[in-house]
CSV table of C-alpha atoms in Angstrom, one decimal:
chain,number,residue,atom,x,y,z
A,25,MET,CA,54.3,119.4,135.1
A,26,ASP,CA,55.3,119.6,131.6
A,27,LEU,CA,54.3,117.0,129.4
A,28,GLU,CA,55.9,118.1,126.1
A,29,PRO,CA,59.5,116.0,127.8
A,30,LEU,CA,57.1,112.8,128.4
A,31,GLY,CA,55.1,112.9,124.9
A,32,SER,CA,58.4,112.8,123.1
A,33,ALA,CA,60.3,109.7,125.0
A,34,ILE,CA,56.5,107.8,124.5
A,35,VAL,CA,56.9,108.4,121.0
A,36,GLY,CA,60.0,107.5,120.8
A,37,GLN,CA,59.4,104.1,123.0
A,38,THR,CA,56.8,103.6,119.7
A,39,VAL,CA,59.3,104.2,117.1
A,40,LEU,CA,61.3,101.9,119.0
A,41,GLY,CA,59.2,99.6,119.1
A,42,PHE,CA,58.0,99.4,115.6
A,43,THR,CA,61.4,99.5,114.3
A,44,LEU,CA,62.3,96.3,115.9
A,45,ALA,CA,58.8,94.4,114.7
A,46,TRP,CA,59.5,95.4,111.2
A,47,THR,CA,63.2,94.5,111.3
A,48,LEU,CA,62.3,90.9,113.0
A,49,LEU,CA,59.1,90.1,109.7
A,50,PHE,CA,61.7,90.8,107.5
A,51,ALA,CA,64.3,89.1,108.8
A,52,ALA,CA,61.7,86.2,109.4
A,53,MET,CA,60.4,86.2,105.5
A,54,ALA,CA,63.9,86.3,104.4
A,55,ALA,CA,65.2,83.7,106.3
A,56,ALA,CA,61.6,81.5,105.7
A,57,ALA,CA,61.7,82.1,102.1
A,58,ALA,CA,65.4,81.1,101.7
A,59,TRP,CA,64.3,77.8,103.4
A,60,LEU,CA,61.3,77.1,101.2
A,61,ALA,CA,64.0,78.0,98.1
A,62,ALA,CA,66.3,75.6,99.7
A,63,PHE,CA,63.8,72.8,101.1
A,64,GLY,CA,60.3,73.1,100.3
A,65,PRO,CA,58.5,72.5,97.5
A,66,GLU,CA,58.3,75.2,94.5
A,67,ARG,CA,54.8,76.0,94.5
A,68,ALA,CA,54.6,76.8,98.5
A,69,TRP,CA,58.0,79.1,97.9
A,70,ALA,CA,55.4,80.9,95.6
A,71,TRP,CA,52.5,80.7,97.9
A,72,PHE,CA,54.6,82.4,100.1
A,73,VAL,CA,56.9,85.4,98.4
A,74,TYR,CA,53.8,86.5,96.7
A,75,ALA,CA,50.7,86.0,98.9
A,76,VAL,CA,51.8,85.2,102.6
A,77,SER,CA,54.5,88.0,102.7
A,78,PRO,CA,52.9,90.7,101.6
A,79,ALA,CA,49.6,89.9,104.0
A,80,LEU,CA,52.0,89.7,106.7
A,81,VAL,CA,53.2,93.3,105.6
A,82,ALA,CA,49.9,94.9,105.1
A,83,ALA,CA,49.1,93.5,108.5
A,84,LEU,CA,51.6,95.0,110.3
A,85,PHE,CA,51.1,98.3,108.6
A,86,LEU,CA,47.8,98.3,109.3
A,87,GLY,CA,48.6,96.9,113.0
A,88,GLU,CA,50.5,100.3,113.4
A,89,PHE,CA,48.7,102.4,111.5
A,90,ALA,CA,45.8,102.1,114.2
A,91,TRP,CA,47.6,102.0,117.0
A,92,ARG,CA,48.9,105.7,116.6
A,93,ARG,CA,45.7,106.9,115.4
A,94,VAL,CA,44.3,105.2,119.0
A,95,ARG,CA,47.7,105.6,121.1
A,96,PHE,CA,48.7,109.2,120.2
A,97,ARG,CA,45.0,110.6,118.6
A,98,HIS,CA,46.0,114.1,120.5
A,99,HIS,CA,48.8,114.3,119.2
A,100,PRO,CA,49.5,116.7,115.7
A,101,ARG,CA,49.9,115.3,112.4
A,102,GLN,CA,50.6,116.0,109.1
A,103,ARG,CA,48.6,116.2,105.6
A,104,LEU,CA,50.4,113.3,103.1
A,105,ALA,CA,49.9,116.2,101.1
A,106,ASP,CA,52.0,118.5,103.2
A,107,MET,CA,54.8,116.4,103.6
A,108,LEU,CA,55.0,115.1,99.6
A,109,GLN,CA,55.2,119.3,99.2
A,110,TYR,CA,58.2,118.7,101.0
A,111,LEU,CA,60.3,116.0,100.0
A,112,ARG,CA,59.2,116.2,96.5
A,113,VAL,CA,62.6,116.4,94.2
A,114,PRO,CA,63.0,119.9,92.0
A,115,SER,CA,61.7,118.9,88.6
A,116,ILE,CA,64.1,119.6,86.0
A,117,HIS,CA,62.3,122.7,85.2
A,118,GLY,CA,63.3,124.4,87.9
A,119,LEU,CA,63.2,126.1,91.4
A,120,PRO,CA,59.4,127.3,92.0
A,121,LEU,CA,59.2,130.8,93.0
A,122,LEU,CA,56.4,129.6,95.8
A,123,ARG,CA,55.5,126.7,97.2
A,124,LEU,CA,51.8,126.2,98.3
A,125,HIS,CA,49.2,123.8,99.6
A,126,SER,CA,46.3,125.2,96.7
A,127,MET,CA,45.8,128.4,95.0
A,128,ASN,CA,44.4,129.7,97.5
A,129,ASP,CA,47.1,129.9,100.2
A,130,THR,CA,47.6,133.0,101.6
A,131,VAL,CA,51.6,134.8,100.4
A,132,ALA,CA,50.8,138.1,102.4
A,133,ARG,CA,48.0,140.2,104.6
A,134,ARG,CA,47.2,143.9,104.2
A,135,HIS,CA,45.7,145.2,107.3
A,136,GLY,CA,45.2,141.6,108.5
A,137,GLU,CA,43.4,140.7,104.8
A,138,PRO,CA,44.6,138.2,103.0
A,139,ILE,CA,46.2,138.2,100.1
A,140,ALA,CA,46.0,134.8,97.9
A,141,ALA,CA,48.3,133.0,95.7
A,142,ALA,CA,46.4,133.1,93.0
A,143,ALA,CA,45.9,137.2,93.2
A,144,LEU,CA,50.0,137.1,93.4
A,145,LEU,CA,50.3,135.0,90.3
A,146,ALA,CA,48.1,137.4,88.6
A,147,ASP,CA,49.3,140.1,88.9
A,148,ALA,CA,53.0,139.2,88.2
A,149,ALA,CA,51.9,137.3,85.0
A,150,ALA,CA,49.5,140.2,83.8
A,151,LEU,CA,53.1,142.9,84.9
A,152,ALA,CA,55.4,140.9,83.2
A,153,ALA,CA,53.2,140.9,79.8
A,154,ALA,CA,52.8,145.1,79.8
A,155,LEU,CA,56.3,145.5,80.8
A,156,PRO,CA,58.1,147.9,78.1
A,157,PRO,CA,61.5,146.0,76.4
A,158,GLY,CA,64.8,145.5,78.6
A,159,ARG,CA,66.6,143.7,80.4
A,160,HIS,CA,66.5,145.2,84.3
A,161,LEU,CA,64.0,146.3,86.2
A,162,LEU,CA,64.3,148.8,88.7
A,163,ASN,CA,62.0,147.9,92.3
A,164,LEU,CA,61.0,150.9,94.1
A,165,CYS,CA,57.6,149.4,95.7
A,166,ARG,CA,57.2,150.5,99.0
A,167,ASP,CA,54.0,147.9,99.8
A,168,ARG,CA,55.7,144.4,100.7
A,169,TYR,CA,53.0,142.9,98.4
A,170,HIS,CA,53.7,145.3,95.7
A,171,PHE,CA,57.3,144.5,95.8
A,172,LEU,CA,56.0,140.8,95.6
A,173,VAL,CA,54.6,141.2,92.5
A,174,GLY,CA,57.0,143.1,90.7
A,175,TYR,CA,60.0,140.7,92.0
A,176,ALA,CA,58.0,137.7,90.5
A,177,ALA,CA,57.0,139.6,87.6
A,178,ALA,CA,61.0,140.0,86.4
A,179,LEU,CA,61.3,136.4,87.2
A,180,ILE,CA,58.8,135.6,84.4
A,181,ALA,CA,59.8,138.0,82.5
A,182,ARG,CA,63.8,136.3,82.5
A,183,ARG,CA,64.6,140.6,84.1
A,184,LEU,CA,66.8,141.4,86.5
A,185,SER,CA,65.7,143.0,89.5
A,186,LEU,CA,67.5,145.7,90.3
A,187,LEU,CA,67.8,146.5,94.2
A,188,PRO,CA,68.4,150.0,95.0
A,189,PRO,CA,70.7,150.5,98.3
A,190,GLY,CA,68.5,153.4,99.2
A,191,SER,CA,65.5,155.5,97.5
A,192,GLY,CA,67.3,158.7,97.6
A,193,ASP,CA,67.8,160.3,93.8
A,194,ALA,CA,71.0,160.6,93.5
A,195,ALA,CA,71.5,156.3,94.3
A,196,ILE,CA,68.9,155.8,91.7
A,197,ARG,CA,70.2,158.2,89.2
A,198,ASP,CA,73.4,155.8,89.8
A,199,ILE,CA,72.0,152.9,88.8
A,200,CYS,CA,69.7,154.2,86.0
A,201,ARG,CA,73.8,155.4,84.6
A,202,ASP,CA,75.4,151.6,85.4
A,203,PHE,CA,72.8,149.6,84.2
A,204,GLY,CA,71.7,151.6,81.0
A,205,GLU,CA,68.4,151.2,79.7
A,206,LEU,CA,65.5,150.0,82.3
A,207,CYS,CA,61.9,150.1,83.5
A,208,CYS,CA,60.9,151.0,87.0
A,209,VAL,CA,58.0,149.1,88.9
A,210,ALA,CA,57.0,151.7,91.6
A,211,ASP,CA,53.8,152.3,93.6
A,212,HIS,CA,54.5,156.1,94.5
A,213,ASP,CA,55.1,159.1,92.4
A,214,GLU,CA,58.2,160.3,94.3
A,215,VAL,CA,60.4,158.5,91.3
A,216,PRO,CA,63.4,160.5,89.7
A,217,ALA,CA,61.9,162.2,86.4
A,218,GLY,CA,63.3,160.7,83.0
A,219,ILE,CA,62.6,156.9,84.0
A,220,PRO,CA,59.8,154.9,82.6
A,221,VAL,CA,57.6,153.7,85.2
A,222,VAL,CA,54.9,151.1,85.3
A,223,ARG,CA,52.5,150.4,88.2
A,224,PRO,CA,52.8,146.7,90.1
A,225,THR,CA,48.9,146.0,89.5
A,226,GLY,CA,45.8,146.8,87.7
A,227,HIS,CA,46.9,145.9,84.4
A,228,ALA,CA,44.5,143.4,82.3
A,229,ALA,CA,44.2,140.6,83.7
A,230,ALA,CA,46.0,137.1,82.2
A,231,ALA,CA,44.2,133.3,82.6
A,232,PRO,CA,43.6,132.3,85.8
A,233,PRO,CA,47.2,130.4,87.1
A,234,CYS,CA,46.9,126.4,87.1
A,235,GLU,CA,50.7,126.3,87.7
A,236,VAL,CA,53.3,127.7,89.9
A,237,PRO,CA,56.1,129.0,87.4
A,238,ALA,CA,59.6,127.5,88.2
A,239,PHE,CA,63.4,129.1,87.1
A,240,PRO,CA,66.3,127.5,86.7
A,241,ALA,CA,68.6,127.5,89.7
A,242,GLU,CA,71.5,129.2,87.6
A,243,GLN,CA,69.4,132.3,86.5
A,244,PRO,CA,70.3,135.8,88.2
A,245,ALA,CA,67.4,136.6,89.9
A,246,ALA,CA,68.9,140.2,91.2
A,247,VAL,CA,71.2,142.5,92.2
A,248,VAL,CA,71.0,144.1,95.4
A,249,PHE,CA,73.9,146.9,96.3
A,250,THR,CA,76.4,146.9,99.3
A,251,SER,CA,75.5,150.0,101.8
A,252,GLY,CA,78.5,152.6,100.0
A,253,SER,CA,79.9,152.5,103.9
A,254,THR,CA,83.2,151.8,102.6
A,255,GLY,CA,82.5,153.7,99.2
A,256,ARG,CA,80.2,153.8,96.6
A,257,PRO,CA,77.7,151.2,96.4
A,258,ALA,CA,79.0,147.9,94.8
A,259,PRO,CA,76.4,145.9,92.8
A,260,HIS,CA,76.1,141.7,93.6
A,261,VAL,CA,73.9,139.2,91.5
A,262,LYS,CA,72.0,137.0,92.9
A,263,SER,CA,70.9,133.6,90.7
A,264,TRP,CA,67.7,132.1,91.9
A,265,GLY,CA,69.3,128.9,93.3
A,266,SER,CA,71.1,130.5,95.9
A,267,LEU,CA,68.5,132.7,96.9
A,268,VAL,CA,66.1,129.7,97.0
A,269,ARG,CA,68.9,127.8,99.2
A,270,GLY,CA,69.5,130.2,101.7
A,271,ALA,CA,65.6,130.6,102.6
A,272,LEU,CA,65.5,127.0,102.6
A,273,ALA,CA,68.1,127.1,105.4
A,274,LEU,CA,67.3,129.6,107.3
A,275,GLY,CA,63.5,128.1,107.3
A,276,ARG,CA,65.0,125.1,108.9
A,277,HIS,CA,67.3,126.4,111.4
A,278,LEU,CA,63.5,128.4,112.6
A,279,GLY,CA,62.3,124.7,113.0
A,280,LEU,CA,59.4,125.1,110.3
A,281,GLY,CA,58.0,122.5,108.4
A,282,PRO,CA,55.3,121.4,106.3
A,283,SER,CA,52.6,122.1,109.5
A,284,ILE,CA,54.1,125.6,110.5
A,285,ALA,CA,53.6,128.3,108.0
A,286,PRO,CA,55.5,131.3,109.0
A,287,GLN,CA,53.7,134.6,109.3
A,288,ILE,CA,56.2,137.6,108.5
A,289,VAL,CA,56.3,141.3,109.8
A,290,GLY,CA,59.3,142.8,108.4
A,291,THR,CA,60.4,146.7,109.6
A,292,VAL,CA,63.2,146.2,106.6
A,293,PRO,CA,62.6,147.3,102.9
A,294,PRO,CA,62.6,143.7,100.9
A,295,GLN,CA,65.3,146.3,98.8
A,296,HIS,CA,68.0,145.2,101.7
A,297,MET,CA,69.6,141.5,101.7
A,298,PHE,CA,68.2,141.4,104.4
A,299,GLY,CA,64.6,142.1,103.9
A,300,LEU,CA,64.8,140.2,101.0
A,301,GLU,CA,66.0,137.0,102.3
A,302,ALA,CA,63.3,137.4,105.4
A,303,THR,CA,60.8,138.7,104.4
A,304,VAL,CA,60.4,137.5,100.6
A,305,MET,CA,61.9,134.7,100.6
A,306,LEU,CA,61.9,132.9,103.7
A,307,PRO,CA,57.7,133.3,103.2
A,308,LEU,CA,57.8,132.0,99.5
A,309,GLN,CA,59.9,129.2,99.5
A,310,TRP,CA,58.0,127.9,103.0
A,311,ARG,CA,54.5,128.3,102.8
A,312,GLY,CA,54.2,131.4,104.7
A,313,ALA,CA,52.8,134.5,104.7
A,314,VAL,CA,54.1,138.2,105.0
A,315,ASP,CA,52.8,141.5,106.2
A,316,ALA,CA,52.7,143.8,103.3
A,317,GLY,CA,53.1,147.0,105.5
A,318,ARG,CA,56.8,148.4,106.3
A,319,PRO,CA,56.3,149.2,110.6
A,320,LEU,CA,57.9,152.2,112.0
A,321,LEU,CA,56.7,153.2,115.3
A,322,PRO,CA,56.6,150.4,117.8
A,323,SER,CA,52.5,150.7,118.0
A,324,ASP,CA,53.0,150.1,114.3
A,325,VAL,CA,54.6,146.9,114.6
A,326,LYS,CA,52.6,145.9,117.6
A,327,ALA,CA,49.2,146.4,115.0
A,328,ALA,CA,51.2,144.1,112.4
A,329,LEU,CA,51.9,141.5,114.3
A,330,GLU,CA,48.3,141.9,116.3
A,331,ALA,CA,46.7,141.7,112.6
A,332,MET,CA,48.5,138.6,111.7
A,333,PRO,CA,48.1,134.7,112.7
A,334,ALA,CA,50.1,132.4,114.3
A,335,PRO,CA,53.1,131.4,114.2
A,336,ARG,CA,54.4,135.4,114.0
A,337,TRP,CA,58.0,136.3,113.4
A,338,LEU,CA,59.5,139.6,113.3
A,339,MET,CA,61.9,140.9,111.3
A,340,THR,CA,63.9,144.1,112.3
A,341,THR,CA,67.2,145.9,113.2
A,342,PRO,CA,68.5,146.4,116.2
A,343,LEU,CA,67.5,150.4,116.0
A,344,GLN,CA,63.8,149.4,115.7
A,345,LEU,CA,64.5,146.3,118.7
A,346,ARG,CA,65.8,149.0,120.4
A,347,ALA,CA,62.9,151.2,120.4
A,348,CYS,CA,60.1,148.7,121.0
A,349,VAL,CA,62.0,147.6,124.2
A,350,GLY,CA,62.0,151.3,125.2
A,351,ASP,CA,58.4,151.6,124.9
A,352,SER,CA,57.9,148.5,127.1
A,353,LEU,CA,56.1,147.0,124.1
A,354,GLU,CA,53.8,144.4,125.4
A,355,LEU,CA,54.3,141.3,123.1
A,356,ARG,CA,54.2,138.2,125.5
A,357,GLY,CA,53.0,135.3,123.5
A,358,ALA,CA,52.7,137.1,120.0
A,359,LEU,CA,56.1,136.3,118.9
A,360,ARG,CA,57.6,133.0,117.5
A,361,GLY,CA,60.8,134.7,117.5
A,362,VAL,CA,62.9,137.9,116.5
A,363,ILE,CA,65.9,137.7,113.7
A,364,SER,CA,67.7,141.0,113.9
A,365,SER,CA,70.4,142.2,111.8
A,366,THR,CA,72.4,144.9,109.6
A,367,MET,CA,74.4,145.8,112.7
A,368,PRO,CA,75.6,144.5,115.8
A,369,LEU,CA,73.3,143.9,118.7
A,370,GLU,CA,73.9,144.1,121.7
A,371,PRO,CA,73.4,141.6,124.1
A,372,ALA,CA,71.3,143.2,127.2
A,373,LEU,CA,69.1,144.5,124.2
A,374,ALA,CA,68.7,140.7,123.3
A,375,GLN,CA,67.9,139.5,126.8
A,376,ALA,CA,65.9,142.9,127.5
A,377,ALA,CA,63.6,141.7,124.4
A,378,GLU,CA,63.5,138.0,125.2
A,379,THR,CA,63.1,138.7,129.1
A,380,LEU,CA,59.9,141.1,127.7
A,381,TRP,CA,58.3,139.3,125.1
A,382,ASP,CA,59.4,135.4,126.6
A,383,CYS,CA,61.0,134.2,122.8
A,384,PRO,CA,63.8,133.6,121.4
A,385,VAL,CA,65.7,136.9,120.0
A,386,GLU,CA,68.5,135.6,117.5
A,387,GLU,CA,70.9,137.9,115.2
A,388,ILE,CA,71.9,137.4,112.0
A,389,TYR,CA,75.7,137.9,110.5
A,390,GLY,CA,75.5,138.7,106.6
A,391,SER,CA,76.4,141.0,104.1
A,392,SER,CA,75.1,142.1,100.8
A,393,GLU,CA,77.4,139.9,99.2
A,394,THR,CA,76.7,136.9,100.7
A,395,GLY,CA,73.4,137.3,102.6
A,396,MET,CA,73.0,135.2,105.6
A,397,MET,CA,76.4,134.2,106.8
A,398,ALA,CA,76.0,132.8,110.7
A,399,LEU,CA,73.3,132.7,113.8
A,400,ARG,CA,73.6,133.4,117.6
A,401,ARG,CA,71.2,133.8,120.3
A,402,SER,CA,73.3,137.1,121.5
A,403,ALA,CA,71.7,136.8,125.1
A,404,ARG,CA,73.0,133.8,125.5
A,405,ASP,CA,75.9,133.1,123.5
A,406,PRO,CA,78.5,135.0,122.2
A,407,SER,CA,79.4,132.6,119.7
A,408,TRP,CA,78.2,132.4,116.1
A,409,THR,CA,77.2,129.4,113.8
A,410,LEU,CA,77.3,129.4,110.3
A,411,CYS,CA,74.8,128.2,108.6
A,412,GLU,CA,73.1,125.0,107.1
A,413,GLY,CA,76.2,123.2,104.2
A,414,LEU,CA,78.9,126.9,104.8
A,415,GLY,CA,82.7,126.0,105.7
A,416,PHE,CA,85.9,128.2,106.7
A,417,GLU,CA,88.7,127.9,104.3
A,418,THR,CA,92.0,129.5,105.6
A,419,GLU,CA,94.5,130.6,103.5
A,420,SER,CA,97.4,133.0,103.5
A,421,GLY,CA,96.2,134.7,106.4
A,422,ALA,CA,92.9,135.0,104.6
A,423,THR,CA,89.5,133.2,105.7
A,424,ARG,CA,87.3,132.4,103.0
A,425,VAL,CA,83.6,131.1,103.6
A,426,GLN,CA,82.3,128.7,101.2
A,427,GLY,CA,79.3,125.9,99.7
A,428,GLY,CA,75.7,125.9,101.0
A,429,HIS,CA,73.8,128.6,99.3
A,430,LEU,CA,76.6,130.7,98.3
A,431,ASP,CA,77.7,130.4,94.3
A,432,ALA,CA,81.0,131.3,94.9
A,433,PRO,CA,83.7,131.2,97.5
A,434,PHE,CA,83.8,135.1,99.6
A,435,THR,CA,86.9,136.0,101.1
A,436,LEU,CA,85.8,137.9,104.9
A,437,THR,CA,86.3,141.4,105.5
A,438,ASP,CA,86.0,140.4,109.3
A,439,ARG,CA,88.7,139.4,111.8
A,440,ILE,CA,87.4,135.8,113.4
A,441,GLU,CA,88.7,133.1,115.8
A,442,LEU,CA,87.5,129.8,115.1
A,443,GLU,CA,86.3,128.0,117.8
A,444,SER,CA,85.2,124.7,115.5
A,445,GLU,CA,84.0,123.8,112.1
A,446,ARG,CA,81.7,125.4,112.3
A,447,SER,CA,81.7,128.4,115.5
A,448,PHE,CA,83.3,131.2,115.7
A,449,ARG,CA,84.2,134.9,117.2
A,450,LEU,CA,83.8,138.1,115.7
A,451,LEU,CA,87.0,140.1,116.3
A,452,GLY,CA,86.3,142.7,114.5
A,453,ARG,CA,87.1,144.0,110.4
A,454,ILE,CA,90.0,144.0,109.6
A,455,GLY,CA,90.8,147.6,109.4
A,456,ASP,CA,89.2,148.8,112.2
A,457,MET,CA,92.4,148.7,114.6
A,458,ILE,CA,93.3,151.8,115.5
A,459,LYS,CA,96.3,153.5,117.7
A,460,VAL,CA,95.4,155.8,120.8
A,461,ALA,CA,98.3,156.8,123.2
A,462,GLY,CA,100.1,153.9,122.5
A,463,LYS,CA,96.7,151.2,123.0
A,464,ARG,CA,95.3,149.5,119.6
A,465,ALA,CA,91.6,149.4,119.6
A,466,SER,CA,88.9,147.9,117.7
A,467,LEU,CA,86.6,150.6,116.7
A,468,GLU,CA,83.9,147.7,116.6
A,469,ASP,CA,84.7,147.3,120.3
A,470,LEU,CA,84.6,150.9,121.1
A,471,ASN,CA,81.1,151.0,119.5
A,472,ALA,CA,79.6,148.5,121.8
A,473,ARG,CA,81.1,150.1,124.5
A,474,LEU,CA,80.0,152.9,123.9
A,475,ARG,CA,76.3,151.8,123.1
A,476,ALA,CA,76.6,150.0,126.4
A,477,VAL,CA,77.2,153.6,128.5
A,478,PRO,CA,73.4,153.6,131.0
A,479,GLY,CA,72.1,156.3,129.0
A,480,VAL,CA,73.2,156.0,125.2
A,481,HIS,CA,70.8,155.0,122.7
A,482,ASP,CA,72.5,155.1,120.2
A,483,GLY,CA,76.3,156.3,119.3
A,484,VAL,CA,79.9,155.1,116.8
A,485,PHE,CA,83.0,156.0,116.9
A,486,TYR,CA,84.8,158.0,113.6
A,487,MET,CA,89.0,158.1,113.5
A,488,PRO,CA,89.2,161.5,111.4
A,489,ASP,CA,91.9,161.3,108.6
A,490,GLY,CA,95.3,162.1,110.0
A,491,ALA,CA,94.3,161.9,113.6
A,492,ALA,CA,95.4,160.9,116.7
A,493,ARG,CA,92.1,160.0,118.4
A,494,PRO,CA,88.6,159.0,117.0
A,495,VAL,CA,86.0,160.9,117.2
A,496,ALA,CA,82.6,159.9,119.1
A,497,PHE,CA,78.8,160.3,118.4
A,498,ALA,CA,76.4,159.3,120.6
A,499,VAL,CA,72.4,159.8,121.0
A,500,ALA,CA,72.3,160.6,125.0
A,501,PRO,CA,69.3,162.4,126.2
A,502,GLY,CA,69.8,164.0,129.5
A,503,SER,CA,72.6,162.4,130.5
A,504,GLY,CA,75.3,165.4,130.6
A,505,LYS,CA,78.4,165.9,129.6
A,506,ALA,CA,80.3,163.9,126.4
A,507,SER,CA,83.4,162.9,128.6
A,508,GLY,CA,81.2,160.7,131.0
A,509,CYS,CA,80.6,158.4,127.8
A,510,CYS,CA,83.5,158.4,126.6
A,511,GLY,CA,85.3,157.8,129.3
A,512,SER,CA,83.3,154.5,130.3
A,513,CYS,CA,84.3,153.1,127.2
A,514,ARG,CA,88.4,153.3,127.8
A,515,THR,CA,90.2,150.2,126.3
A,516,PRO,CA,92.8,147.9,128.3
A,517,ARG,CA,96.5,148.2,126.8
A,518,ARG,CA,97.2,145.5,124.2
């Protein structure tokens, strides 16, 4: 028998009963005080208001407290300090770098070994003090803890973190040319010559941290770049407030709270917008911890998850998710959830992962310009639900998303079909409609059909300039002729 609904019902009945008791008590006290003020002696009124009323309130409070302690003695409880941590209104000094109970809280793990918040703050302060003059800090760290140190140091030193779209020399040199004088923090030697480099750790230790630094919401925190799939990667500045608000919204969507500290394993680099939101900002703002590595193979993913305590989330891509499912990676019971992004997630793959691991698999719809905008559970619902606080506005045929964690409205480059104020369906990119033999088709729809063909591991359609028909590229080992794959992608006439 499932006892959780029964327990929830009993708790609900108890809350309702005590709410009624408190209402009746205050109503009775108000009526008694009013009668004494109108008809009774002044001394009796004062005695009732200043002595009897507080005693009645204290008695009911202690009675309710004792009842709850006995009646729900087996239920998990939240510490008062935990609740105050999340109910606390941000101070005028800004939004904190991270939220924690004590400096001993774990913020990262490397091969299972915990790294405390005190170590992160000390390393970040030491690095910030060691940075050469300049306004920008290019963060090329591969180890996720080292990335955290560089990211925090940049905030402390009021530097702007530059998060490149790739690790190739050309992309890095483009950033250096565009942003002028800068310094690079890296934990490896594969940095183009001529760029000054500092290591994330090993600097002279600063004084032990006594408090968590906080930064103004409007402080520019990072520059992320588009993928460059439609041209040269374009930079987009993210404010600290926008990143914090996005992380808090994602955490509330996942059901996090003071008693749930998320343990994150990510296969996406932290320089990517999805990686920054899901593997850096989320654990920082929800008292969580992140695996310092970047697992690539399914066996690496399993080892990383097994080295983290519960509750665990895997932040990954459809490509790596497919590899894990294809290997029948045994993770049942090890995961609280999976979040996928960076490219469309096929519902069949999401369903296979949910069946294999017995946990929800969710997909993020977002962009470098906005971060996450919506989520869906792909195996169950084709519709997307907007993130907390976001809303749509349509004007002159264009759809803009605004509010929530966004610093400014953003015009979508995708075609959508609104189902309600917060629910919609994606119809493809505005510029991906093509005509083949008199039929209109969406490249995104064709790509989805191609990847759904049995035996196809991955694939994409491409329309060359001036061509009459698109070209398909597919990875389909052992499936024979390509014509069989493409024949399965025929679309109805539109």
